[in-house]
Short mmCIF file of C-alpha atoms and ligand atoms in Angstrom, two decimals:
data_model
loop_
_atom_site.label_atom_id
_atom_site.label_comp_id
_atom_site.label_asym_id
_atom_site.label_seq_id
_atom_site.Cartn_x
_atom_site.Cartn_y
_atom_site.Cartn_z
CA MET A 41 3.92 -173.31 -5.93
CA ALA A 42 5.64 -174.30 -9.27
CA LYS A 43 4.72 -172.31 -12.70
CA LYS A 44 3.94 -175.10 -14.77
CA ILE A 45 4.86 -173.57 -19.15
CA VAL A 46 4.25 -175.74 -21.84
CA VAL A 47 6.76 -176.51 -24.37
CA ILE A 48 5.37 -177.55 -27.69
CA PRO A 49 8.43 -177.66 -30.35
CA GLY A 50 6.70 -179.00 -32.92
CA ASP A 51 8.24 -179.65 -36.64
CA GLY A 52 11.72 -178.53 -38.35
CA ILE A 53 14.21 -176.60 -36.20
CA GLY A 54 11.46 -176.29 -32.66
CA GLU A 55 13.40 -178.45 -31.57
CA GLU A 56 16.31 -177.00 -31.56
CA ILE A 57 15.24 -174.16 -31.34
CA THR A 58 13.15 -174.34 -27.92
CA ALA A 59 15.88 -175.80 -26.59
CA SER A 60 17.80 -173.51 -26.66
CA ALA A 61 14.85 -171.02 -25.38
CA VAL A 62 14.29 -173.64 -21.96
CA ARG A 63 18.23 -173.50 -22.02
CA VAL A 64 18.17 -169.77 -21.13
CA LEU A 65 15.28 -169.75 -19.44
CA GLN A 66 16.53 -171.95 -17.21
CA ARG A 67 19.98 -170.22 -16.69
CA ILE A 68 16.80 -167.13 -15.59
CA ASP A 69 15.15 -169.23 -13.50
CA GLU A 70 18.55 -169.96 -11.02
CA LYS A 71 19.71 -166.14 -10.72
CA PHE A 72 15.71 -165.12 -10.29
CA ARG A 73 13.97 -167.78 -8.22
CA ILE A 74 10.66 -167.99 -9.66
CA GLY A 75 10.92 -171.96 -9.87
CA MET A 76 9.77 -173.27 -13.58
CA VAL A 77 8.72 -175.97 -14.30
CA PHE A 78 9.13 -177.20 -18.48
CA GLU A 79 6.84 -180.06 -20.02
CA LYS A 80 6.84 -181.24 -22.89
CA HIS A 81 3.82 -181.45 -25.69
CA ASP A 82 4.26 -183.03 -29.23
CA ALA A 83 2.04 -180.70 -32.28
CA GLY A 84 1.97 -180.72 -36.25
CA GLY A 85 3.18 -182.69 -38.25
CA THR A 86 5.31 -184.13 -36.20
CA ALA A 87 2.14 -185.27 -33.99
CA TYR A 88 0.92 -185.74 -37.29
CA ASP A 89 2.99 -188.72 -37.64
CA LEU A 90 2.81 -190.46 -33.93
CA TYR A 91 -0.51 -190.10 -33.34
CA GLY A 92 -2.55 -189.59 -37.21
CA THR A 93 -3.77 -186.01 -35.78
CA PRO A 94 -1.36 -182.59 -35.28
CA LEU A 95 -3.08 -181.90 -32.58
CA PRO A 96 -3.30 -184.34 -30.32
CA GLN A 97 -6.18 -183.94 -27.76
CA GLU A 98 -3.34 -184.16 -24.64
CA THR A 99 -1.60 -181.11 -25.75
CA ILE A 100 -4.92 -178.96 -25.86
CA ASP A 101 -5.53 -180.32 -21.99
CA ALA A 102 -1.32 -179.67 -20.73
CA ALA A 103 -1.90 -176.21 -22.19
CA ARG A 104 -5.30 -174.80 -20.96
CA VAL A 105 -3.50 -175.55 -17.23
CA SER A 106 -0.62 -174.44 -17.88
CA ASP A 107 1.03 -170.84 -16.47
CA GLY A 108 2.19 -170.16 -20.45
CA VAL A 109 3.10 -172.66 -23.78
CA LEU A 110 6.25 -171.65 -25.15
CA PHE A 111 6.20 -173.09 -29.06
CA GLY A 112 8.30 -173.14 -32.16
CA ALA A 113 7.07 -173.98 -35.28
CA VAL A 114 4.66 -176.60 -37.36
CA GLY A 115 4.94 -177.15 -41.23
CA GLY A 116 7.37 -178.65 -44.03
CA ASP A 117 6.91 -180.34 -47.46
CA LYS A 118 6.91 -183.25 -46.01
CA TRP A 119 2.58 -182.35 -45.09
CA ASP A 120 1.16 -180.90 -48.31
CA ALA A 121 -0.38 -184.10 -49.56
CA VAL A 122 -1.61 -184.38 -45.59
CA ALA A 123 -5.66 -183.76 -46.73
CA PRO A 124 -6.47 -179.94 -45.28
CA ALA A 125 -8.29 -180.87 -42.57
CA LEU A 126 -5.54 -182.56 -40.76
CA ARG A 127 -2.59 -180.12 -41.67
CA PRO A 128 0.42 -179.32 -38.89
CA GLU A 129 -1.08 -175.79 -39.28
CA ARG A 130 -4.02 -176.23 -37.84
CA ALA A 131 -2.33 -177.39 -34.93
CA ILE A 132 -1.20 -173.56 -34.05
CA LEU A 133 -4.70 -172.87 -35.69
CA GLY A 134 -6.50 -175.30 -32.86
CA LEU A 135 -4.15 -174.37 -30.26
CA ARG A 136 -5.31 -170.65 -30.56
CA LYS A 137 -9.18 -171.96 -30.58
CA ASN A 138 -9.13 -173.33 -28.18
CA LEU A 139 -7.12 -171.65 -25.70
CA GLY A 140 -9.27 -168.54 -26.42
CA LEU A 141 -5.90 -166.23 -27.70
CA TYR A 142 -7.29 -163.35 -29.03
CA ALA A 143 -4.14 -160.99 -29.95
CA ASN A 144 -1.10 -161.56 -31.52
CA LEU A 145 1.45 -158.90 -30.26
CA ARG A 146 4.20 -158.49 -32.66
CA PRO A 147 6.69 -156.59 -31.57
CA VAL A 148 9.23 -155.08 -34.01
CA LYS A 149 12.32 -152.77 -32.73
CA VAL A 150 15.75 -152.44 -35.23
CA ALA A 151 18.72 -152.41 -32.78
CA ASP A 152 21.04 -150.01 -33.79
CA ALA A 153 23.59 -152.70 -34.76
CA LEU A 154 20.98 -153.94 -36.83
CA THR A 155 20.26 -151.65 -39.33
CA GLU A 156 22.13 -152.85 -42.18
CA TYR A 157 20.34 -155.77 -42.60
CA SER A 158 17.43 -154.47 -42.99
CA PRO A 159 15.77 -154.37 -47.13
CA LEU A 160 14.87 -150.70 -46.08
CA LYS A 161 17.65 -147.73 -46.52
CA PRO A 162 19.90 -147.72 -42.79
CA GLU A 163 18.14 -143.37 -42.25
CA LEU A 164 14.89 -145.58 -42.96
CA VAL A 165 15.34 -148.17 -40.18
CA ARG A 166 17.30 -145.96 -37.44
CA GLY A 167 14.23 -145.80 -34.69
CA VAL A 168 12.19 -148.31 -36.03
CA ASP A 169 9.88 -149.11 -32.31
CA LEU A 170 6.44 -151.01 -33.54
CA VAL A 171 3.84 -153.74 -32.47
CA ILE A 172 1.61 -154.90 -34.66
CA VAL A 173 -1.97 -156.02 -32.63
CA ARG A 174 -3.61 -158.79 -34.77
CA GLU A 175 -6.54 -160.05 -33.81
CA LEU A 176 -5.90 -163.77 -33.92
CA ILE A 177 -9.07 -166.16 -33.39
CA GLY A 178 -11.47 -164.29 -35.73
CA GLY A 179 -12.40 -162.81 -39.79
CA ILE A 180 -11.72 -164.85 -42.58
CA TYR A 181 -9.20 -167.61 -41.14
CA PHE A 182 -12.49 -169.28 -39.25
CA GLY A 183 -15.09 -168.14 -40.82
CA GLU A 184 -17.47 -171.34 -42.40
CA LYS A 185 -15.60 -172.09 -45.73
CA CYS A 186 -16.48 -174.10 -48.99
CA GLU A 187 -13.25 -176.84 -49.86
CA SER A 188 -15.45 -177.56 -53.49
CA GLU A 189 -18.54 -177.17 -54.86
CA MET A 190 -20.14 -176.73 -58.17
CA GLN A 191 -21.41 -173.88 -59.39
CA ASP A 192 -23.02 -173.54 -62.61
CA GLY A 193 -21.08 -175.84 -64.03
CA HIS A 194 -17.45 -174.70 -62.44
CA GLU A 195 -16.25 -175.57 -59.66
CA ARG A 196 -15.89 -173.03 -56.42
CA ALA A 197 -14.62 -172.55 -53.03
CA TRP A 198 -15.02 -169.77 -50.97
CA ASP A 199 -14.00 -168.25 -46.84
CA LEU A 200 -16.38 -165.88 -45.29
CA GLU A 201 -15.69 -163.89 -43.20
CA ASN A 202 -16.95 -161.79 -40.26
CA TYR A 203 -16.39 -159.87 -37.24
CA SER A 204 -18.89 -159.45 -34.73
CA VAL A 205 -18.60 -156.23 -32.05
CA PRO A 206 -17.28 -157.78 -29.70
CA GLU A 207 -14.49 -159.25 -30.97
CA VAL A 208 -13.24 -155.91 -32.42
CA GLU A 209 -13.69 -154.17 -28.87
CA ARG A 210 -11.85 -156.80 -26.93
CA ILE A 211 -9.13 -156.05 -29.24
CA SER A 212 -9.42 -152.65 -28.98
CA LYS A 213 -9.15 -152.27 -25.88
CA LEU A 214 -6.12 -154.59 -25.94
CA ALA A 215 -4.30 -152.10 -28.32
CA PHE A 216 -5.27 -148.86 -26.87
CA GLU A 217 -4.31 -150.33 -23.40
CA THR A 218 -0.82 -151.52 -25.10
CA ALA A 219 -0.08 -147.27 -27.07
CA ARG A 220 -1.18 -146.16 -23.33
CA LEU A 221 2.97 -148.49 -21.96
CA ARG A 222 4.27 -147.01 -24.66
CA ARG A 223 4.34 -144.43 -26.98
CA GLY A 224 0.37 -143.52 -27.63
CA ARG A 225 -0.33 -143.36 -30.51
CA VAL A 226 -2.79 -146.91 -32.83
CA THR A 227 -3.16 -146.77 -36.32
CA SER A 228 -6.35 -149.45 -37.20
CA VAL A 229 -5.78 -151.03 -40.29
CA ASP A 230 -8.51 -151.88 -42.64
CA LYS A 231 -10.19 -152.36 -46.08
CA ALA A 232 -13.26 -150.62 -45.38
CA ASN A 233 -13.84 -148.83 -48.92
CA VAL A 234 -14.51 -152.25 -50.16
CA LEU A 235 -15.75 -154.61 -47.26
CA ALA A 236 -18.04 -154.43 -45.19
CA THR A 237 -16.59 -156.15 -41.81
CA SER A 238 -13.73 -153.58 -42.19
CA ARG A 239 -16.88 -151.09 -41.61
CA LEU A 240 -18.21 -152.19 -38.77
CA TRP A 241 -14.15 -152.86 -37.77
CA ARG A 242 -13.52 -148.83 -38.44
CA ARG A 243 -16.98 -148.33 -35.95
CA THR A 244 -15.85 -150.05 -33.06
CA VAL A 245 -12.36 -149.37 -32.87
CA THR A 246 -13.71 -145.14 -33.33
CA LYS A 247 -15.97 -145.95 -30.36
CA VAL A 248 -14.42 -147.53 -28.14
CA ALA A 249 -11.47 -145.13 -27.98
CA ALA A 250 -12.94 -142.49 -26.62
CA GLY A 251 -12.84 -144.44 -23.20
CA TYR A 252 -8.80 -143.57 -23.93
CA ASN A 253 -8.35 -139.45 -24.06
CA ASP A 254 -4.91 -140.27 -23.94
CA VAL A 255 -3.96 -141.77 -27.09
CA GLU A 256 -4.77 -141.23 -30.61
CA LEU A 257 -5.70 -142.64 -32.87
CA ASN A 258 -5.66 -142.82 -36.73
CA HIS A 259 -7.19 -145.48 -39.77
CA LEU A 260 -4.94 -146.81 -43.15
CA TYR A 261 -5.97 -149.06 -45.43
CA VAL A 262 -4.35 -151.77 -46.12
CA ASP A 263 -2.91 -151.14 -49.04
CA ASN A 264 -1.63 -148.11 -47.85
CA CYS A 265 -0.71 -149.57 -45.34
CA ALA A 266 1.69 -152.08 -46.74
CA MET A 267 3.33 -149.02 -48.88
CA GLN A 268 3.59 -146.34 -45.57
CA LEU A 269 5.98 -149.53 -43.63
CA ALA A 270 8.04 -149.32 -46.88
CA VAL A 271 8.95 -145.84 -46.47
CA ARG A 272 8.76 -144.40 -43.07
CA PRO A 273 7.97 -147.44 -40.75
CA THR A 274 8.93 -144.66 -37.53
CA GLN A 275 5.31 -143.55 -38.24
CA PHE A 276 4.20 -146.94 -36.17
CA ASP A 277 3.38 -147.23 -32.48
CA VAL A 278 1.08 -150.30 -32.76
CA ILE A 279 -0.47 -151.05 -35.16
CA VAL A 280 -3.92 -152.88 -34.57
CA THR A 281 -5.86 -155.17 -37.80
CA GLY A 282 -7.82 -158.37 -38.21
CA ASN A 283 -6.32 -161.86 -39.02
CA LEU A 284 -5.16 -161.80 -42.11
CA PHE A 285 -4.16 -158.08 -42.91
CA GLY A 286 -2.26 -158.92 -39.49
CA ASP A 287 -0.56 -161.78 -40.84
CA ILE A 288 0.46 -160.97 -43.77
CA LEU A 289 2.16 -157.21 -42.03
CA SER A 290 3.17 -158.67 -39.85
CA ASP A 291 5.30 -160.22 -42.04
CA GLU A 292 6.13 -157.29 -44.18
CA ALA A 293 7.47 -155.75 -40.53
CA ALA A 294 9.19 -158.04 -39.61
CA VAL A 295 11.53 -158.11 -42.47
CA ILE A 296 12.07 -154.57 -41.90
CA GLY A 297 13.58 -155.17 -39.28
CA GLY A 298 16.60 -157.22 -40.53
CA SER A 299 15.92 -160.91 -39.76
CA ILE A 300 13.20 -162.91 -39.41
CA GLY A 301 15.00 -165.12 -36.91
CA MET A 302 15.02 -162.62 -34.81
CA MET A 303 11.38 -161.62 -34.41
CA PRO A 304 9.30 -162.95 -31.22
CA SER A 305 6.03 -163.34 -30.79
CA ALA A 306 2.93 -163.48 -28.11
CA SER A 307 -0.40 -164.49 -27.99
CA ILE A 308 -2.51 -163.48 -25.83
CA GLY A 309 -5.03 -165.38 -23.72
CA ALA A 310 -7.73 -164.74 -21.03
CA ASN A 311 -6.38 -167.77 -18.52
CA THR A 312 -2.99 -168.04 -20.67
CA SER A 313 -1.12 -167.47 -23.57
CA LEU A 314 0.89 -168.71 -25.97
CA TYR A 315 4.66 -167.37 -27.39
CA GLU A 316 6.54 -167.81 -30.29
CA PRO A 317 9.00 -166.80 -33.07
CA ILE A 318 6.87 -165.19 -36.37
CA HIS A 319 8.90 -167.17 -38.00
CA GLY A 320 8.23 -170.77 -39.60
CA SER A 321 9.45 -174.17 -39.28
CA ALA A 322 12.68 -173.42 -41.81
CA PRO A 323 12.53 -177.42 -42.61
CA ASP A 324 15.84 -177.02 -45.07
CA ILE A 325 17.48 -176.13 -41.97
CA ALA A 326 15.50 -178.01 -39.19
CA GLY A 327 18.87 -180.16 -37.66
CA LYS A 328 21.57 -178.61 -38.54
CA GLY A 329 21.74 -176.55 -35.00
CA ILE A 330 22.40 -173.45 -37.56
CA ALA A 331 18.96 -171.32 -37.23
CA ASN A 332 18.44 -168.56 -34.68
CA PRO A 333 16.93 -169.21 -31.35
CA ILE A 334 16.83 -165.66 -30.68
CA GLY A 335 12.97 -165.25 -32.05
CA THR A 336 12.66 -168.59 -29.71
CA ILE A 337 14.74 -166.75 -26.82
CA LEU A 338 13.01 -163.29 -27.03
CA SER A 339 9.68 -164.86 -26.95
CA ALA A 340 10.65 -166.17 -23.65
CA ALA A 341 11.43 -163.54 -22.83
CA MET A 342 7.87 -162.03 -23.60
CA LEU A 343 6.73 -165.86 -21.42
CA LEU A 344 8.18 -164.00 -18.54
CA ARG A 345 6.82 -160.63 -19.04
CA TYR A 346 3.33 -161.27 -19.91
CA SER A 347 2.44 -164.25 -18.24
CA LEU A 348 4.71 -164.59 -15.52
CA HIS A 349 4.58 -160.80 -14.86
CA GLU A 350 8.41 -160.55 -14.01
CA ASP A 351 9.63 -157.66 -15.66
CA GLU A 352 13.24 -158.11 -14.85
CA ALA A 353 14.11 -161.49 -15.49
CA ALA A 354 12.39 -160.47 -19.60
CA LYS A 355 14.37 -157.17 -19.25
CA ALA A 356 17.80 -159.56 -18.11
CA VAL A 357 16.64 -161.98 -21.51
CA GLU A 358 16.65 -159.02 -23.72
CA ASP A 359 19.74 -157.53 -22.75
CA ALA A 360 21.82 -161.11 -23.12
CA CYS A 361 20.41 -160.77 -26.74
CA ASP A 362 21.14 -157.19 -27.14
CA LYS A 363 24.77 -157.88 -25.59
CA ALA A 364 25.51 -161.09 -27.83
CA LEU A 365 24.72 -158.99 -31.19
CA THR A 366 27.02 -156.17 -30.03
CA ASP A 367 29.92 -157.96 -28.79
CA GLY A 368 29.87 -159.49 -32.59
CA TYR A 369 27.59 -162.88 -32.48
CA ARG A 370 25.80 -163.66 -35.46
CA THR A 371 23.97 -167.22 -36.56
CA ALA A 372 24.37 -167.86 -40.72
CA ASP A 373 21.00 -165.39 -41.07
CA LEU A 374 22.96 -163.28 -40.52
CA TRP A 375 26.75 -163.79 -40.23
CA LYS A 376 28.99 -161.56 -42.49
CA ASP A 377 32.66 -160.81 -42.47
CA GLY A 378 34.08 -159.04 -39.37
CA PHE A 379 31.47 -161.06 -36.64
CA THR A 380 31.61 -164.28 -35.34
CA LYS A 381 29.81 -167.38 -35.75
CA ALA A 382 27.92 -169.09 -34.03
CA ASN A 383 25.67 -171.89 -34.07
CA THR A 384 22.28 -171.75 -32.61
CA THR A 385 23.58 -173.93 -29.79
CA GLU A 386 27.35 -171.49 -29.24
CA MET A 387 24.87 -168.53 -29.43
CA THR A 388 22.72 -169.89 -26.57
CA GLU A 389 24.98 -170.53 -24.42
CA ILE A 390 26.75 -166.85 -24.91
CA ILE A 391 24.00 -165.14 -24.35
CA ILE A 392 23.11 -167.57 -21.24
CA LYS A 393 27.38 -166.23 -20.42
CA ARG A 394 25.46 -163.41 -20.46
CA ILE A 395 22.84 -162.96 -18.14
C1 IPM B 475 1.47 -167.30 -38.60
C2 IPM B 475 1.29 -168.28 -39.19
C3 IPM B 475 0.01 -168.57 -39.25
C4 IPM B 475 -0.97 -167.54 -39.77
C5 IPM B 475 -0.23 -170.27 -39.90
C6 IPM B 475 1.20 -171.42 -40.08
C7 IPM B 475 -1.04 -170.77 -39.99
O1 IPM B 475 1.71 -167.34 -40.80
O2 IPM B 475 1.52 -167.24 -37.54
O3 IPM B 475 1.37 -165.33 -39.20
O4 IPM B 475 -1.46 -167.33 -40.71
O5 IPM B 475 -1.13 -167.15 -38.99
MN1 MN B 476 2.34 -165.76 -40.80
#
């Protein structure tokens, strides 16, 4: 049976980078005969301009019955003045919630060829291989909020954070399962010295850990974890944390890897999953054809692995990306003297030739 892949380019460079990843998947299909079909749908500011909503119902419906969703990026200054409930970001938040994408996996692996691009010293980043498992549909992102109210003559706003035991259990189990297939170490990150939600988080993760004797668990406060990522990032294997902390730490971890343009992610749900690069829509370079497509191409590799269970095909994509880099090709974000500059289309072709 055909595998239906829903492609949602979104805004900015989203169109260019998802087109690249689809071309790579088409090449994979020729070779591995998976039988993928691609269906494009709108979301983000582009959808808002067309339909008055950043997340049309038909996009949600198509994604829900798909075998996997490939997502580009949303947002841009063009929509800065749009009401909060209609902002482009609501498209990705709405997809996560509607599809029940409870876990976001963000691997950070530093290829030897790229250690020099890290803002950290090469000897600190050599060998970094970690994955952040971020809770994605709970916490302060989705709690009750108030944009504006008056109290004692002053305007105020608030966002409520809550986590339930089942929510924390579900994400913890995935983190322990993930660690089992890696180096068997989980670091749970919270702010249990201050927040009640964090204390429940820590209790629950500790309870779940009892079922995974083969995995080692330690706990870090989020401020310390942020520091440890900069000081000794090789200490981490799997980091599990809540929605807001995971958002912040994953950007920090991504930049350690050199270019945020290279980092993929998978958002896992019970029925379908969504794959997207962790970078944004980069409106400043949109349409110029110079964006780095590798983050999206590696996200497509994660789609092959986690949604289609095509491990060999996923590996072929990852190896081809590695090969393109070791062969000296670089997009503008990584280019320097001595390397061959490639635009988005060229880089895509270079990768495809190596599959
Ligand atoms: C991310 C992004 C989103 C988030 C934004 C666009 C809502 O920063 O995927 O990390 O905060 O989750
Ligand atoms: Mn983010």
